[in-house]
Amino acid sequence: MYRMHRFWDDYAYIRPYHPHRHGRNPAFNDGDELILRFKENEGIGLEDALESFSQALRELALPVGSVLCMIPGHEASESNQEKPMGRVISKLAESGRFVPGFDALVRVQTIQKLALGGDHRPSSLIPSLKVNRDLVGSRPVVLLDDVATTGTSMKVGRQVLEEAGCRVGCLALAETRYTKGVFHGSASP
């Protein structure tokens, strides 16, 4: 696991992720494929993501009763429970060690995906999020995300939760790694 010492003040991630980039990334591997399928909600990669998060959360030795919540998707939605990360939270909470907080942080305003040119400024993202404080109480919160590229979503999610009085640790399944010479924009060069 990477940057574990940054869990409480920035974010930690479990492994690197090399984007597919339309088949042009020679570093893209089987582990990256599982992450991509998980992100795309294809039902593939769920067990891999679950095992990775389970192991990382054990290593963090979090207090029993910590709330697991997630970075919401880009579409406004009252619930995150049926999203891939929501399914991971459900499975992790079955152990009894964690409280499922699917909807502790929800998107109340649709935003453009950051990877597709959406506004990366925290001042533009903060109003799109809402904390359901009654779902968190005074317990520590673990904010989960699938892939951190710039870390902006995690930082904004943390800020919104902390402003609501929560103690927050952030953990991503993966952090994007770029390969030299591979185009990374949303359009062809």
CSV table of C-alpha atoms in Angstrom, one decimal, residues 44-109:
chain,number,residue,atom,x,y,z
A,44,ILE,CA,-16.2,-7.5,-13.0
A,45,GLY,CA,-13.4,-6.5,-10.6
A,46,LEU,CA,-15.8,-6.2,-7.6
A,47,GLU,CA,-14.2,-9.2,-5.7
A,48,ASP,CA,-10.7,-7.8,-6.5
A,49,ALA,CA,-11.6,-4.3,-5.2
A,50,LEU,CA,-13.3,-5.8,-2.1
A,51,GLU,CA,-10.2,-7.9,-1.2
A,52,SER,CA,-7.9,-4.9,-1.8
A,53,PHE,CA,-9.9,-2.6,0.4
A,54,SER,CA,-10.4,-5.3,3.1
A,55,GLN,CA,-6.6,-5.9,3.3
A,56,ALA,CA,-5.8,-2.1,3.4
A,57,LEU,CA,-8.5,-1.4,6.0
A,58,ARG,CA,-7.0,-4.2,8.2
A,59,GLU,CA,-3.6,-2.7,7.9
A,60,LEU,CA,-5.0,0.7,9.0
A,61,ALA,CA,-6.3,-0.8,12.2
A,62,LEU,CA,-9.3,1.6,12.2
A,63,PRO,CA,-11.6,1.8,15.3
A,64,VAL,CA,-14.6,-0.6,15.2
A,65,GLY,CA,-17.6,1.5,14.1
A,66,SER,CA,-15.8,3.7,11.7
A,67,VAL,CA,-18.1,4.9,8.9
A,68,LEU,CA,-17.3,3.9,5.3
A,69,CYS,CA,-18.5,6.4,2.8
A,70,MET,CA,-17.5,7.1,-0.8
A,71,ILE,CA,-16.9,9.9,-3.3
A,72,PRO,CA,-20.2,10.1,-5.1
A,73,GLY,CA,-20.5,9.8,-8.9
A,74,HIS,CA,-20.8,12.9,-11.1
A,75,GLU,CA,-24.6,12.8,-11.4
A,76,ALA,CA,-26.7,14.2,-8.7
A,77,SER,CA,-28.3,11.3,-6.7
A,78,GLU,CA,-29.9,10.9,-3.3
A,79,SER,CA,-28.3,7.5,-2.9
A,80,ASN,CA,-24.9,5.8,-3.7
A,81,GLN,CA,-25.8,2.4,-2.5
A,82,GLU,CA,-26.2,0.7,-5.9
A,83,LYS,CA,-23.0,2.1,-7.3
A,84,PRO,CA,-19.9,-0.2,-7.5
A,85,MET,CA,-18.3,1.4,-4.4
A,86,GLY,CA,-21.6,1.1,-2.6
A,87,ARG,CA,-21.5,-2.6,-3.1
A,88,VAL,CA,-17.9,-2.7,-1.7
A,89,ILE,CA,-19.1,-0.8,1.3
A,90,SER,CA,-22.0,-3.2,1.8
A,91,LYS,CA,-19.6,-6.2,1.7
A,92,LEU,CA,-17.1,-4.5,4.0
A,93,ALA,CA,-19.8,-3.6,6.6
A,94,GLU,CA,-20.9,-7.3,6.8
A,95,SER,CA,-17.9,-7.9,9.1
A,96,GLY,CA,-19.5,-5.7,11.7
A,97,ARG,CA,-16.3,-3.7,12.1
A,98,PHE,CA,-17.6,-0.8,9.9
A,99,VAL,CA,-20.8,1.2,9.6
A,100,PRO,CA,-22.1,1.6,6.0
A,101,GLY,CA,-22.4,5.3,5.2
A,102,PHE,CA,-23.3,5.0,1.5
A,103,ASP,CA,-25.1,8.3,1.6
A,104,ALA,CA,-23.0,10.2,4.2
A,105,LEU,CA,-21.7,12.2,1.3
A,106,VAL,CA,-24.0,12.7,-1.7
A,107,ARG,CA,-23.9,14.7,-4.9
A,108,VAL,CA,-26.7,17.3,-5.0
A,109,GLN,CA,-25.7,18.9,-8.2
